[in-house]
Structures are given as structure tokens and as C-alpha cells.
CSV table of C-alpha atoms in Angstrom, one decimal:
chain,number,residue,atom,x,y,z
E,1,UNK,CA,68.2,-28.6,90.3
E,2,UNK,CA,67.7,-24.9,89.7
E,3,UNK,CA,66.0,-22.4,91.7
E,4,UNK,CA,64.2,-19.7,89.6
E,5,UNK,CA,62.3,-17.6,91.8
E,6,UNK,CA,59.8,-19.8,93.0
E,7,UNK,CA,60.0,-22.2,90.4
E,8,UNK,CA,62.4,-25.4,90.4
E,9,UNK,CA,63.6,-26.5,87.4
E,10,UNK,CA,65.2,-29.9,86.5
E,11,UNK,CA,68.8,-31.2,87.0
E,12,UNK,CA,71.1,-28.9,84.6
E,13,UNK,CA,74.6,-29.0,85.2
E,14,UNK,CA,75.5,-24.7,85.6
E,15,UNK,CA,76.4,-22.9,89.0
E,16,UNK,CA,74.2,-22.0,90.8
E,17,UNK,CA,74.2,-19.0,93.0
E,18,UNK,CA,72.8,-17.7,95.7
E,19,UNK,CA,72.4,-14.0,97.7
E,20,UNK,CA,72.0,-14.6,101.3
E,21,UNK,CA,71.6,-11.1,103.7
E,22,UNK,CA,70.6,-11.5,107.2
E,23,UNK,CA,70.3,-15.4,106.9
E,24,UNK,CA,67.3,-14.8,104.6
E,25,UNK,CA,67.2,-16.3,101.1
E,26,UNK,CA,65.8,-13.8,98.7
E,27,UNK,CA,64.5,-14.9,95.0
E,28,UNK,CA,64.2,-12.9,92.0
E,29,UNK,CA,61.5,-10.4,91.4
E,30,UNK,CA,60.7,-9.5,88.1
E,31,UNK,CA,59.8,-10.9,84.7
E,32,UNK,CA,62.0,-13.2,83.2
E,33,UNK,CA,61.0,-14.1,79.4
E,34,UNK,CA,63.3,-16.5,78.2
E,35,UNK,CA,66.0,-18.7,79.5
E,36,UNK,CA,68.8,-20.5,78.3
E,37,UNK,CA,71.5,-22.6,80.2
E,38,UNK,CA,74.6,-24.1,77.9
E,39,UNK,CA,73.2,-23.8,74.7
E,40,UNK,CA,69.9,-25.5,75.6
E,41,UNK,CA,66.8,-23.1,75.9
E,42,UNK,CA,64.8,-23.7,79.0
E,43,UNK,CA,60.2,-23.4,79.1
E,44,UNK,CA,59.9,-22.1,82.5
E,45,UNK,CA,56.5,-22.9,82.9
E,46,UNK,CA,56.3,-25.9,80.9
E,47,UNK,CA,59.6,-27.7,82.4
E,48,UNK,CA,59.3,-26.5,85.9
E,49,UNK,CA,59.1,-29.0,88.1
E,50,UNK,CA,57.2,-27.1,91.0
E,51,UNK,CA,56.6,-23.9,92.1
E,52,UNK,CA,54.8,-20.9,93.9
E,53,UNK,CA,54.0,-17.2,94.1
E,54,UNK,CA,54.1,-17.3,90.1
E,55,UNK,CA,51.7,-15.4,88.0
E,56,UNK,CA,52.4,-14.3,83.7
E,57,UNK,CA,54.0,-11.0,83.3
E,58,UNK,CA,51.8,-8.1,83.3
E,59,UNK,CA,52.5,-6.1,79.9
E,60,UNK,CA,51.6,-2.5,80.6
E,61,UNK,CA,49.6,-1.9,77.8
E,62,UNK,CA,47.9,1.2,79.6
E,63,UNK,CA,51.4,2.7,79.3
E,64,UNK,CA,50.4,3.2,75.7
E,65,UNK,CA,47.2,5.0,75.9
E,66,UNK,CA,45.5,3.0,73.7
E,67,UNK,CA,41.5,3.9,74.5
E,68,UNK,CA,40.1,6.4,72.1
E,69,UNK,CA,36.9,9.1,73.3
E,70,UNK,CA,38.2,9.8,76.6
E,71,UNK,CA,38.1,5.9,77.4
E,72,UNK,CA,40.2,4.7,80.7
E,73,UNK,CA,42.3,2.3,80.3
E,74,UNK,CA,42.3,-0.2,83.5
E,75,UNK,CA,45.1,-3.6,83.6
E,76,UNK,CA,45.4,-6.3,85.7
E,77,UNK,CA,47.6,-9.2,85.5
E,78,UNK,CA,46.2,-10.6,83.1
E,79,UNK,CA,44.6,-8.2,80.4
E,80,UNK,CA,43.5,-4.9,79.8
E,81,UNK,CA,40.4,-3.1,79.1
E,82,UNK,CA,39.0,0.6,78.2
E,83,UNK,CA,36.8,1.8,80.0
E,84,UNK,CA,34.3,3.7,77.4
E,85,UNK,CA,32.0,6.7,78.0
E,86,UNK,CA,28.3,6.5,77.5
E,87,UNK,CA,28.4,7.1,73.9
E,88,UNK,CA,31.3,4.6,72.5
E,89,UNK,CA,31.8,1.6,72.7
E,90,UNK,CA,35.0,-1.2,71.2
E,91,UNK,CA,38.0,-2.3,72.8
E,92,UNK,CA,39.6,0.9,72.3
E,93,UNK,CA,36.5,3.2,72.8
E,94,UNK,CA,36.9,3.9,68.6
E,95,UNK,CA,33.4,3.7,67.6
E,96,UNK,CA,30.0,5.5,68.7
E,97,UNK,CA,27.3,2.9,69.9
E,98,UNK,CA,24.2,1.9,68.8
E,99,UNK,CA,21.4,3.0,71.0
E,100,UNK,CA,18.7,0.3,69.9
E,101,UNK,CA,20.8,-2.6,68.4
E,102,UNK,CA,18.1,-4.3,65.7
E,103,UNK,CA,21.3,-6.9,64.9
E,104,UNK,CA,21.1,-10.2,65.7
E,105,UNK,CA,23.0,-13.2,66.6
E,106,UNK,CA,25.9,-11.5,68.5
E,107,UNK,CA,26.5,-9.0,65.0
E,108,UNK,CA,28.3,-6.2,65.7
E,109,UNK,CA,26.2,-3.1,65.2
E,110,UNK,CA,27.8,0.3,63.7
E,111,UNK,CA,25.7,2.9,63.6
E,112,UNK,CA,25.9,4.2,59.4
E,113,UNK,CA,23.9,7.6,60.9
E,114,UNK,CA,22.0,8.6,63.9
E,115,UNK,CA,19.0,6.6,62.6
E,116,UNK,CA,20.7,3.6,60.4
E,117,UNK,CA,22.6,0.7,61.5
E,118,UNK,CA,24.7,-1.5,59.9
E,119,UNK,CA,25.3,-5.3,61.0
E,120,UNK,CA,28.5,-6.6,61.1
E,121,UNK,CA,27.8,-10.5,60.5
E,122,UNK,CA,29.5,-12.9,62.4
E,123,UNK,CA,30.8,-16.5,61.3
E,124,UNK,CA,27.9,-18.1,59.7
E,125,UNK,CA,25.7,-15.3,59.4
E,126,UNK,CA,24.3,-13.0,56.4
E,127,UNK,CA,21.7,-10.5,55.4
E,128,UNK,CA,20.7,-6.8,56.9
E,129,UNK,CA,20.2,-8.2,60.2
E,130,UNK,CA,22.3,-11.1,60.2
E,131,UNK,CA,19.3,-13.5,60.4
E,132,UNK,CA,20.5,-15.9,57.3
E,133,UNK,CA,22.6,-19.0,58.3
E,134,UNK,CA,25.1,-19.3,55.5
E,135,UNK,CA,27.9,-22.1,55.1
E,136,UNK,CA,31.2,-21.2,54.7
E,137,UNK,CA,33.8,-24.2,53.5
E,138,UNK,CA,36.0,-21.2,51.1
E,139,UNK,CA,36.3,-17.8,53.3
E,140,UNK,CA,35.8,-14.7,51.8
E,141,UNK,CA,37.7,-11.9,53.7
E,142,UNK,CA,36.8,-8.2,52.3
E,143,UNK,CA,39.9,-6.2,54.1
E,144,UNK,CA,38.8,-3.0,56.3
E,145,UNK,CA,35.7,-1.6,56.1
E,146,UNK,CA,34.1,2.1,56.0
E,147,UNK,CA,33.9,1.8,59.6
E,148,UNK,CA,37.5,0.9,60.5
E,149,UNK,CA,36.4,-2.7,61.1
E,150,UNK,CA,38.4,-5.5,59.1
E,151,UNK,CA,36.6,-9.2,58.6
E,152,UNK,CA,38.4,-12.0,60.3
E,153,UNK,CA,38.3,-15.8,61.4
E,154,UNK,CA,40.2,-16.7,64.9
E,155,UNK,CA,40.8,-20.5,65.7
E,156,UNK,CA,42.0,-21.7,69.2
E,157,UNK,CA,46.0,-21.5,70.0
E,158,UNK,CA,47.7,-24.2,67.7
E,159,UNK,CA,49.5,-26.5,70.1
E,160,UNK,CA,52.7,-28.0,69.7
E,161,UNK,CA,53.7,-24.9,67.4
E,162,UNK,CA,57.4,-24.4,69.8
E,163,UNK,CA,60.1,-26.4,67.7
E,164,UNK,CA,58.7,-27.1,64.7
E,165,UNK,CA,55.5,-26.2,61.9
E,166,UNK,CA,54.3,-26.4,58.4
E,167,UNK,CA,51.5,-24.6,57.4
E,168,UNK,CA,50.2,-25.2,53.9
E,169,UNK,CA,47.6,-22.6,52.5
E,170,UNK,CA,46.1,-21.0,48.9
E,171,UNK,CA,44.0,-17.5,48.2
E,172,UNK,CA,42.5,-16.0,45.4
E,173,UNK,CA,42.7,-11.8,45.8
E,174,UNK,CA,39.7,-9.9,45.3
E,175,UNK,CA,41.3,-7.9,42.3
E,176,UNK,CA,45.0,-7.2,41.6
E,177,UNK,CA,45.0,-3.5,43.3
E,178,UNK,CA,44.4,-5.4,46.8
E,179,UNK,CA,47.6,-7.6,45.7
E,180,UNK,CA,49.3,-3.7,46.0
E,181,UNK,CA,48.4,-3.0,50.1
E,182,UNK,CA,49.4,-4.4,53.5
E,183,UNK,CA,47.3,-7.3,54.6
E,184,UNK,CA,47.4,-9.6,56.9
E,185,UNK,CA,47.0,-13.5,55.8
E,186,UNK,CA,47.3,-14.6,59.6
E,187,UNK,CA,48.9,-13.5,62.9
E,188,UNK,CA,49.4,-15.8,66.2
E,189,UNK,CA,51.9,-14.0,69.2
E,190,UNK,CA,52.5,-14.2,73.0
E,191,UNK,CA,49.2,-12.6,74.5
E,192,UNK,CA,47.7,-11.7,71.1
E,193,UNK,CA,49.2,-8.0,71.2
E,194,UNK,CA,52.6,-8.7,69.4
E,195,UNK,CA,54.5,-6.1,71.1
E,196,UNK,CA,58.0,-5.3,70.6
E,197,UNK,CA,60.4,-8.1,71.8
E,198,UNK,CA,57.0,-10.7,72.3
E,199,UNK,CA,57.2,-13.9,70.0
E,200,UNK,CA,55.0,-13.7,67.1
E,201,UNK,CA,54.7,-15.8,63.9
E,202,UNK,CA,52.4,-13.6,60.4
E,203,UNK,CA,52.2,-13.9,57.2
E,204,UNK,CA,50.9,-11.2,54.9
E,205,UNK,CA,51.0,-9.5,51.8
E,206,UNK,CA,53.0,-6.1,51.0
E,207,UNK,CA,53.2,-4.6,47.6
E,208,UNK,CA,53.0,-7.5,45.6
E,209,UNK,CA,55.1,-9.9,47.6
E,210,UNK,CA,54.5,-12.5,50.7
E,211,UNK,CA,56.0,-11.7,54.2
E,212,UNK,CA,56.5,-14.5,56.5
E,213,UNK,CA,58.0,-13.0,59.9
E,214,UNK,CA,58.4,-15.2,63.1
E,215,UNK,CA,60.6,-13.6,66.3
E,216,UNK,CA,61.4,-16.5,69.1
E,217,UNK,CA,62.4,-14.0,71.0
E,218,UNK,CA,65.8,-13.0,70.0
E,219,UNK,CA,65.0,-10.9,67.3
E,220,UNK,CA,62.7,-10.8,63.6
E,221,UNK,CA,63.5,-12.9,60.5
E,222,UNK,CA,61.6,-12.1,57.6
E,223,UNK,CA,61.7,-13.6,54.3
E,224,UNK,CA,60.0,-11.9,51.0
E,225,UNK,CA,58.8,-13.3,48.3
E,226,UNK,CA,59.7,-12.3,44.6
E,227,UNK,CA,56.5,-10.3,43.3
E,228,UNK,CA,53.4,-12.3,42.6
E,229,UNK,CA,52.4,-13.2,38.9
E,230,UNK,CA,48.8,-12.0,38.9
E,231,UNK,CA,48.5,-14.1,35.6
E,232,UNK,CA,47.4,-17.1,38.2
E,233,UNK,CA,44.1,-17.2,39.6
E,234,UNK,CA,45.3,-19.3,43.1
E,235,UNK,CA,48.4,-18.8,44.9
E,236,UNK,CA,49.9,-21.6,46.7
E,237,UNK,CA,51.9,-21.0,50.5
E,238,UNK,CA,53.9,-23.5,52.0
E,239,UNK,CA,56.0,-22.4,55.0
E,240,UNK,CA,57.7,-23.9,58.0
E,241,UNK,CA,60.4,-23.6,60.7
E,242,UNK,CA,62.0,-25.9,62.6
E,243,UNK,CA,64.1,-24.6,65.5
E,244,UNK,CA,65.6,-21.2,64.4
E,245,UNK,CA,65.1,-21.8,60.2
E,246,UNK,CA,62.8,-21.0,58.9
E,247,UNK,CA,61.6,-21.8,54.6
E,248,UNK,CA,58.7,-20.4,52.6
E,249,UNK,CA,57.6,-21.6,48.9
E,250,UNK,CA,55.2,-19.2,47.0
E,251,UNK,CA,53.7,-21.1,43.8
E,252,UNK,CA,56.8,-22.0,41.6
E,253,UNK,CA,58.9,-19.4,42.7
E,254,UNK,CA,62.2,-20.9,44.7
E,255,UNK,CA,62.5,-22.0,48.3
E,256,UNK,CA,63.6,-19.5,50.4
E,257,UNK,CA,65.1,-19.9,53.9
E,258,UNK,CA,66.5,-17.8,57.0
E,259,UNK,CA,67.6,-18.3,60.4
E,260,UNK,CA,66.5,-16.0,62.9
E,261,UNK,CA,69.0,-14.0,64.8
E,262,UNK,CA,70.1,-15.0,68.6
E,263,UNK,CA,70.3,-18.2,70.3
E,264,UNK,CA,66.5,-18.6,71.2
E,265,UNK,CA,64.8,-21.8,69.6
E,266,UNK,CA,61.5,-21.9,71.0
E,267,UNK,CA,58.3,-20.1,69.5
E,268,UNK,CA,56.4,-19.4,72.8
E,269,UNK,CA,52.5,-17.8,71.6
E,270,UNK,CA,49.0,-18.1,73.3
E,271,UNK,CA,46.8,-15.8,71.6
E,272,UNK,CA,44.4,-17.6,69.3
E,273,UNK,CA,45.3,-18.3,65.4
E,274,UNK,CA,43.9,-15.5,63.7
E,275,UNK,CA,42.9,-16.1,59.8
E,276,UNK,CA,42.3,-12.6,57.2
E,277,UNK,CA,42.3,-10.5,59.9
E,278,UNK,CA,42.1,-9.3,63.6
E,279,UNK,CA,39.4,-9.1,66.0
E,280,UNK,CA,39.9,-5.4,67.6
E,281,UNK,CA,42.9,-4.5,64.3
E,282,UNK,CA,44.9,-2.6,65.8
E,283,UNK,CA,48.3,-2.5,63.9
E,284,UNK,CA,49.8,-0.3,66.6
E,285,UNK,CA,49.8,-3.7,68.8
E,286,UNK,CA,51.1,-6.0,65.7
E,287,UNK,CA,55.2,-6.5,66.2
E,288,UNK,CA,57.5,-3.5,64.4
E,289,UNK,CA,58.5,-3.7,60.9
E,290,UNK,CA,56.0,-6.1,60.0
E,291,UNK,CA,52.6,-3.9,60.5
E,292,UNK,CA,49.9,-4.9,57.7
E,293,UNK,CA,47.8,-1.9,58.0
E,294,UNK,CA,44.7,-3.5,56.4
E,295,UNK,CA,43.2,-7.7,56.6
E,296,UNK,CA,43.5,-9.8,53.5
E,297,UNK,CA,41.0,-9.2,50.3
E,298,UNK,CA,39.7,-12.1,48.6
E,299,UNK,CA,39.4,-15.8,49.5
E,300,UNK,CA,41.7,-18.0,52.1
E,301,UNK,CA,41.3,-21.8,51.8
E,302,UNK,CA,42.6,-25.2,52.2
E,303,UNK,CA,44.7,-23.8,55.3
E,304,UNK,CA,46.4,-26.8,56.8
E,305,UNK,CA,49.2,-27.1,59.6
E,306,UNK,CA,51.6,-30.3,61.1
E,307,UNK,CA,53.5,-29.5,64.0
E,308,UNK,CA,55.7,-32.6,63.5
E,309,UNK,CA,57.3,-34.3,60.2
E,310,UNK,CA,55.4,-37.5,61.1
E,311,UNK,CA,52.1,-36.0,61.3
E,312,UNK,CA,49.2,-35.3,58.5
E,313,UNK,CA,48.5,-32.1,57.8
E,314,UNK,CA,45.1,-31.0,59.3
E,315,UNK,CA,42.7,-28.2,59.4
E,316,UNK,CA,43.6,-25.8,62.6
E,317,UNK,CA,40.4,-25.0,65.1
E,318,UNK,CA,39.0,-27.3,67.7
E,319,UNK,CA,36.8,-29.3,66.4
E,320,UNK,CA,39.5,-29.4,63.3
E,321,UNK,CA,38.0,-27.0,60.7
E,322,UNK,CA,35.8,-24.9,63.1
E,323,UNK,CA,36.8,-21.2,64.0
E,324,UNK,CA,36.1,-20.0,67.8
E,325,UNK,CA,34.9,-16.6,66.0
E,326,UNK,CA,34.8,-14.3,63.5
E,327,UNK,CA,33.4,-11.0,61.6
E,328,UNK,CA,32.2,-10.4,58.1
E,329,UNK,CA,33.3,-13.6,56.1
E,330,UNK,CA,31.4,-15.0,53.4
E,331,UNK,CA,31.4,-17.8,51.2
E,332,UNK,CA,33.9,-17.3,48.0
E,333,UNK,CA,32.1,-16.4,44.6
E,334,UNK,CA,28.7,-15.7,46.5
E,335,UNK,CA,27.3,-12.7,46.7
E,336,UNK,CA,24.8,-11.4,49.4
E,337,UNK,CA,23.9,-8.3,47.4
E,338,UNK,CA,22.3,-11.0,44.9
E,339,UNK,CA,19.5,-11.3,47.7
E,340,UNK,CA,19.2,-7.6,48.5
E,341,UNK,CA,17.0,-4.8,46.6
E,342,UNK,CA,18.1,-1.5,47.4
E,343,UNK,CA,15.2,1.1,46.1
E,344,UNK,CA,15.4,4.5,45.4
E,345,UNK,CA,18.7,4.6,43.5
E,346,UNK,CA,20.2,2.7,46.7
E,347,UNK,CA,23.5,1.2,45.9
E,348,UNK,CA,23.7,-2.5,47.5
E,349,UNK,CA,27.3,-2.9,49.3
E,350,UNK,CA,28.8,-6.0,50.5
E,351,UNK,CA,31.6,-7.1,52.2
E,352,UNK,CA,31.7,-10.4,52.9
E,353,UNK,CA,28.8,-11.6,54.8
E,354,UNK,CA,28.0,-8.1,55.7
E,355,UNK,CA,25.4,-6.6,53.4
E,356,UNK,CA,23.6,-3.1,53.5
E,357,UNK,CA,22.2,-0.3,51.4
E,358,UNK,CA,24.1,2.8,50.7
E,359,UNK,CA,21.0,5.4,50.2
E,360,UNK,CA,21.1,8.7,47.9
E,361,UNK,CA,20.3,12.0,49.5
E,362,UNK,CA,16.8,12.2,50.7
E,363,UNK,CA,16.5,8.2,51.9
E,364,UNK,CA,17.2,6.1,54.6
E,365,UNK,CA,16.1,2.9,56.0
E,366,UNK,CA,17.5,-1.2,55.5
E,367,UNK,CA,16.6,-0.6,51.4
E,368,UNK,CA,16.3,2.9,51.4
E,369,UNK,CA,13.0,3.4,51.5
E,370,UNK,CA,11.8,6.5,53.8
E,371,UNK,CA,12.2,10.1,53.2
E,372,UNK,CA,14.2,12.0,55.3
E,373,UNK,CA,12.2,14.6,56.8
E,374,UNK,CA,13.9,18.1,56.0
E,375,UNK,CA,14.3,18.9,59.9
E,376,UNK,CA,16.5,15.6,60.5
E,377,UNK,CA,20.0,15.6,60.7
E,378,UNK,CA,21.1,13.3,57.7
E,379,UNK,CA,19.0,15.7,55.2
E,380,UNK,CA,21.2,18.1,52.6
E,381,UNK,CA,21.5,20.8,53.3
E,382,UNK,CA,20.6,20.9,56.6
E,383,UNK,CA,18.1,23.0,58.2
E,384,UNK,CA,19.2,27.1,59.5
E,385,UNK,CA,17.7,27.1,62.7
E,386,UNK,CA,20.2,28.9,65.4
E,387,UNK,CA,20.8,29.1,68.6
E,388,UNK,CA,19.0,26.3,69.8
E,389,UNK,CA,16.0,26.9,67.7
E,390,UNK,CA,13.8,24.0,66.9
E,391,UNK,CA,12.9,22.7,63.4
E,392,UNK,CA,9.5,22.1,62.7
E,393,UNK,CA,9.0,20.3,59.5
E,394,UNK,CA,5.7,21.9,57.2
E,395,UNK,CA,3.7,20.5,53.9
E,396,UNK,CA,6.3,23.0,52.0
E,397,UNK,CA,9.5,23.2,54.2
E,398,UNK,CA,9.9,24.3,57.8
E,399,UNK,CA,9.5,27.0,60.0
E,400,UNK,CA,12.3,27.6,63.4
E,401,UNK,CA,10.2,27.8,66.8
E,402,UNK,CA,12.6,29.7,68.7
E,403,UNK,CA,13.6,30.0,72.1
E,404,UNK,CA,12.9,32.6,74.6
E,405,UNK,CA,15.0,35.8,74.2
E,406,UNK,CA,15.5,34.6,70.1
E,407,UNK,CA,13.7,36.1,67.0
E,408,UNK,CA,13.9,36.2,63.2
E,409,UNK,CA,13.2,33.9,60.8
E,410,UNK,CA,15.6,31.3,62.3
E,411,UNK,CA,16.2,32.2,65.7
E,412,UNK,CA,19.2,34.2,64.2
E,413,UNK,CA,18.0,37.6,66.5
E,414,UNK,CA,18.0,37.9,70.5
């Protein structure tokens, strides 16, 4: 039996030694990630046989100073958080809040100017305010948005995935320059941040070509696909790994195969199976060497996975088929801006279940239908008033009421 800390592991035949000072037996304090003992890699959490006084590793993700906007960042054991000033609000303090949210449904709200708001749809949900139920059985992702937001689907952790997977997959891209970028088809790692040296499975798209990356802890192997033939209209993906080779086939291009460096076997991840995207992307978190700087563009279906020879292939997501979450995903080959009538010379924009109107000069509201009043912000040009004169709009522009101590015209004197 082997001692590991406080956690006692099996009958392995190795040496086992111990430090002894003052009579006192003194165990190991630290982090220990992976373990191996003749050749045979060891779980120590899933192959312990008992234990105490053990608790995950904390990464110290604060050491990175992630949170944007004079954000604190604030760790515990288990996770990390920003702490965000009045004004901002995501995980990393990135974007400026909404101060009445009119989204609803749990959307995410981005505020498209001081007045407008745009709603961020989640799974299932379309239209300005995220009010239609839509069904999805072909996701349509629609890559990073104007507002630094990318669209996504995350299923709960695949189990099983340690020694061996298949996953089977096809997508249609949104046009051929999205086949030219850095996206991400999906991402699963230990915690969900895919730091340096953490194991992490992905497959994306980079310039044309697939790039299935998995680390088990001893180091990246990555194989790359020749370049897609953009002739097809579906690309087919079947990839797997068993122990430390790995195999991908993209449409009727060859099999190609790789075997990871180091002696590790196991792939050890917890964060949830992420599909098109990310839920806070943050590519700074995603491992080295295989950042994809935007999510995927275009449609993702038929995604299957068998974490043993003998099984059938099913649908990942618990129920099978069902995502836990996800942001701005439509159906494939519908189009919300078929529903929406933007006025005024609004232009409708969509991407994926998100819809909104993008208003000329002079308009704002949902379909761009109010004037903006010459003494708001959003109106070009903006008004001259100076040193902290107010605007005060008139039938035929505006007059400056200025402060005390200020003259002229527009406050410019004092």
C-alpha cells in the first residue's frame, strides 16, 4: 500500500519511503498532478483507497490579472472571480452594464449605446428581447460578435473520456473566408481554463486546416489536417485516442495519427464539453500553441462520442442531446432577420439567435424608430456646450444654459 499524503493508494509493488524527524511522520504538502509507478499511471482521486486533509489544487489564476476596469480578482480553492466596479460587469469586468435590462429569459444584455440594448439570446431563444422559443436540432454558431462575445453550446463533462474516445461530427461554414480564421469547434480541459501544463482535448479550425490537440499531461500532440476543399458543402470529423495515440479523418483526406509525448496515458478534464465556442472566451486561458482566437462560423451537427469500442455512438449532454447552456445559436438555414423590420434605413443584423437593428444617424430604438434629440449623446455631431454647460434642445437646435462663473454662446467664457 502507498501513502500519498493523506491518501492510500492500493497494493503496488515500488519502495516506499519514509522521512521521520522527532518521531513525527510528516506527509507531502503540495500539489501533485500526475503519478506514475512502473510504467502504470496512477488516478489519485479515483484509485485512492481512503484519505483525508485533501482538497483540488488551487490554480492561481489571480496571479494573471485577468479582471478588466479596475475589477479585483478574489480565489479560493476552488475558482476565481472579479470583482467588478459599479459600471461593468462579465467574468473579467470586460463589458459596461446595462442599467435597466429589458432582456429576458436569462439573455445577456450589452448595452449597443447609453440608451439601446442588445440581447444576447440564450439556447432556445430568439427575437429583440429573446421572447421567441425556437428549436434547435442543426446549431448555428456566428463566431465573435461586435461586442467581444462569441456564441456557444456547453454540455455536462463527458464521462469515461480517460483511456479512450471517438467523437464523430460534420459542419457547414458560414462562407469560405471564415474557413481562413482561428475557431474553435470544441474545447474540454482540467478546470475549464486550459492553462499551460493542464490536460485539455480541442479541435478547431486554422487557415484552412483542422487542429485536433489533446495534452495528458506530458506534453501537446497536434495533428493538422491537409487544407479543406471548399468545393464540399459538409465536412465530415472523425477523431479518437486511445491511451497516448491519437487518429483524425477529415472527409476523404487520409488518416492521420500521433502519439503524444511522455509517458502519461490518462486524459484527466472536468470542465463541461464546450461546442462553437466558450462561455466567458477568453483565449489567454485556452492551452499555448493551440489558441483559436475566434468560435466557429457556420453550422455544427450530428456530433456523436463513444468512450469504449463496444459502445454506440451517442449524442453528448445529460439528457443525451440536451446542452446545460449556451449563447447566440440558431437553427441552421433560418434566419431571425426574416421576422424583423428595421425602419428608417435600419439595417437588420443577426447572429445566430441574436437579432437587432443597426440604426443610421439620427435613430434609435428596437427598429429604429425615434429621433435622437440633438442634445443626446449618440447624435452627430455632437452638441458644443463646455465646461459643464447644459444642452437644451429648441424647435430649431439648442441653446447651452451655462453654469455659474460661464458665458458665451456655449459656456466657452468664465
Amino acid at each position: 500500500q502507498i501513502t500519498f499524503g493523506s491518501v492510500f493508494l492500493g497494493n503496488v509493488p515500488v519502495h516506499e519511503e519514509v522521512h521521520q524527524c522527532a518521531g513525527q511522520i510528516h506527509g507531502y504538502k503540495g500539489c501533485i498532478r500526475d503519478f506514475q509507478v512502473n510504467n502504470k499511471e496512477l488516478f489519485i482521486i479515483d484509485e485512492a483507497l481512503g484519505g483525508r486533509n485533501v482538497e483540488n489544487c488551487n490554480v492561481p489564476i489571480c496571479d494573471y490579472h485577468p479582471c478588466h476596469n479596475g475589477g479585483t480578482c478574489t480565489s479560493d480553492a476552488e475558482n476565481w472571480f472579479c470583482e467588478c466596479p459599479k459600471l461593468y460587469s462579465g467574468k473579467l469586468c470586460q463589458f459596461a452594464t446595462c442599467d435597466e435590462n429589458p432582456c429576458g429569459n436569462g439573455a445577456t444584455c450589452f448595452p449597443k449605446s447609453r440608451r439601446d440594448a442588445v440581447c444576447l439570446c440564450p439556447y432556445g431563444r430568439s427575437g429583440i428581447l429573446c421572447s421567441d422559443a425556437i428549436n434547435i436540432s442543426q446549431p448555428s454558431f456566428s463566431g465573435t460578435d461586435v461586442f467581444g462575445y462569441t456564441s456557444f453550446l456547453s454540455y455536462s463533462t463527458i464521462p469515461n473520456i480517460t483511456f479512450y474516445y471517438e467523437f464523430r461530427l460534420k459542419f457547414q461554414l458560414a462562407n469560405h473566408q471564415s474557413a481562413l480564421r482561428d475557431n474553435l469547434i470544441f474545447f474540454t480541459g482540467q478546470k475549464g481554463q486550459g492553462l499551460n501544463g493542464d490536460d485539455f482535448l480541442e479541435l478547431g479550425l486554422r487557415n484552412g486546416r483542422i487542429v485536433y490537440s489533446y495534452n495528458l499531461g506530458s506534453g501537446t500532440a497536434t495533428i493538422i489536417s491537409k487544407p479543406l476543399d471548399l468545393t464540399l458543402n459538409i465536412h465530415v470529423i472523425h477523431l479518437g485516442r486511445y491511451l497516448q495515440k491519437g487518429w483524425l479523418k477529415v472527409d476523404d483526406q487520409k488518416n492521420k495519427t500521433i502519439t503524444s509525448p511522455g509517458r502519461l496515458v490518462g486524459l484527466n478534464v472536468f470542465s463541461q464539453f464546450y461546442l462553437g465556442g466558450y462561455h466567458e472566451y477568453t483565449p489567454e486561458f485556452l492551452p499555448k500553441g493551440s489558441r483559436f482566437k475566434n468560435s466557429f462560423q457556420g453550422c455544427i451537427f450530428d456530433v456523436q462520442v463513444r468512450t469504449s469500442m463496444n459502445q454506440e455512438f451517442k449524442s453528448p449532454g445529460t439528457p443525451e442531446g440536451h446542452p446545460n447552456s449556451g449563447r447566440s445559436v440558431g437553427q441552421c438555414k433560418d434566419s431571425p432577420c426574416s421576422l424583423i423590420k428595421c425602419r428608417n434605413g435600419g439595417k437588420c443584423i443577426e447572429r445566430g439567435s441574436t437579432v437587432y437593428c443597426d440604426c443610421l444617424t439620427g435613430w434609435k430604438g428596437a427598429f429604429c424608430t425615434e429621433t435622437v434629440s440633438v442634445c443626446e449623446p449618440e447624435h452627430d455631431p455632437p452638441h458644443l456646450c463646455k465646461q459643464g454647460g447644459t444642452c437644451v434642445p429648441l424647435p430649431n437646435g439648442y441653446t447651452c444654459h451655462c453654469p455659474l462663473g460661464t458665458t458665451g454662446t456655449y459656456c466657452e467664457r468664465g
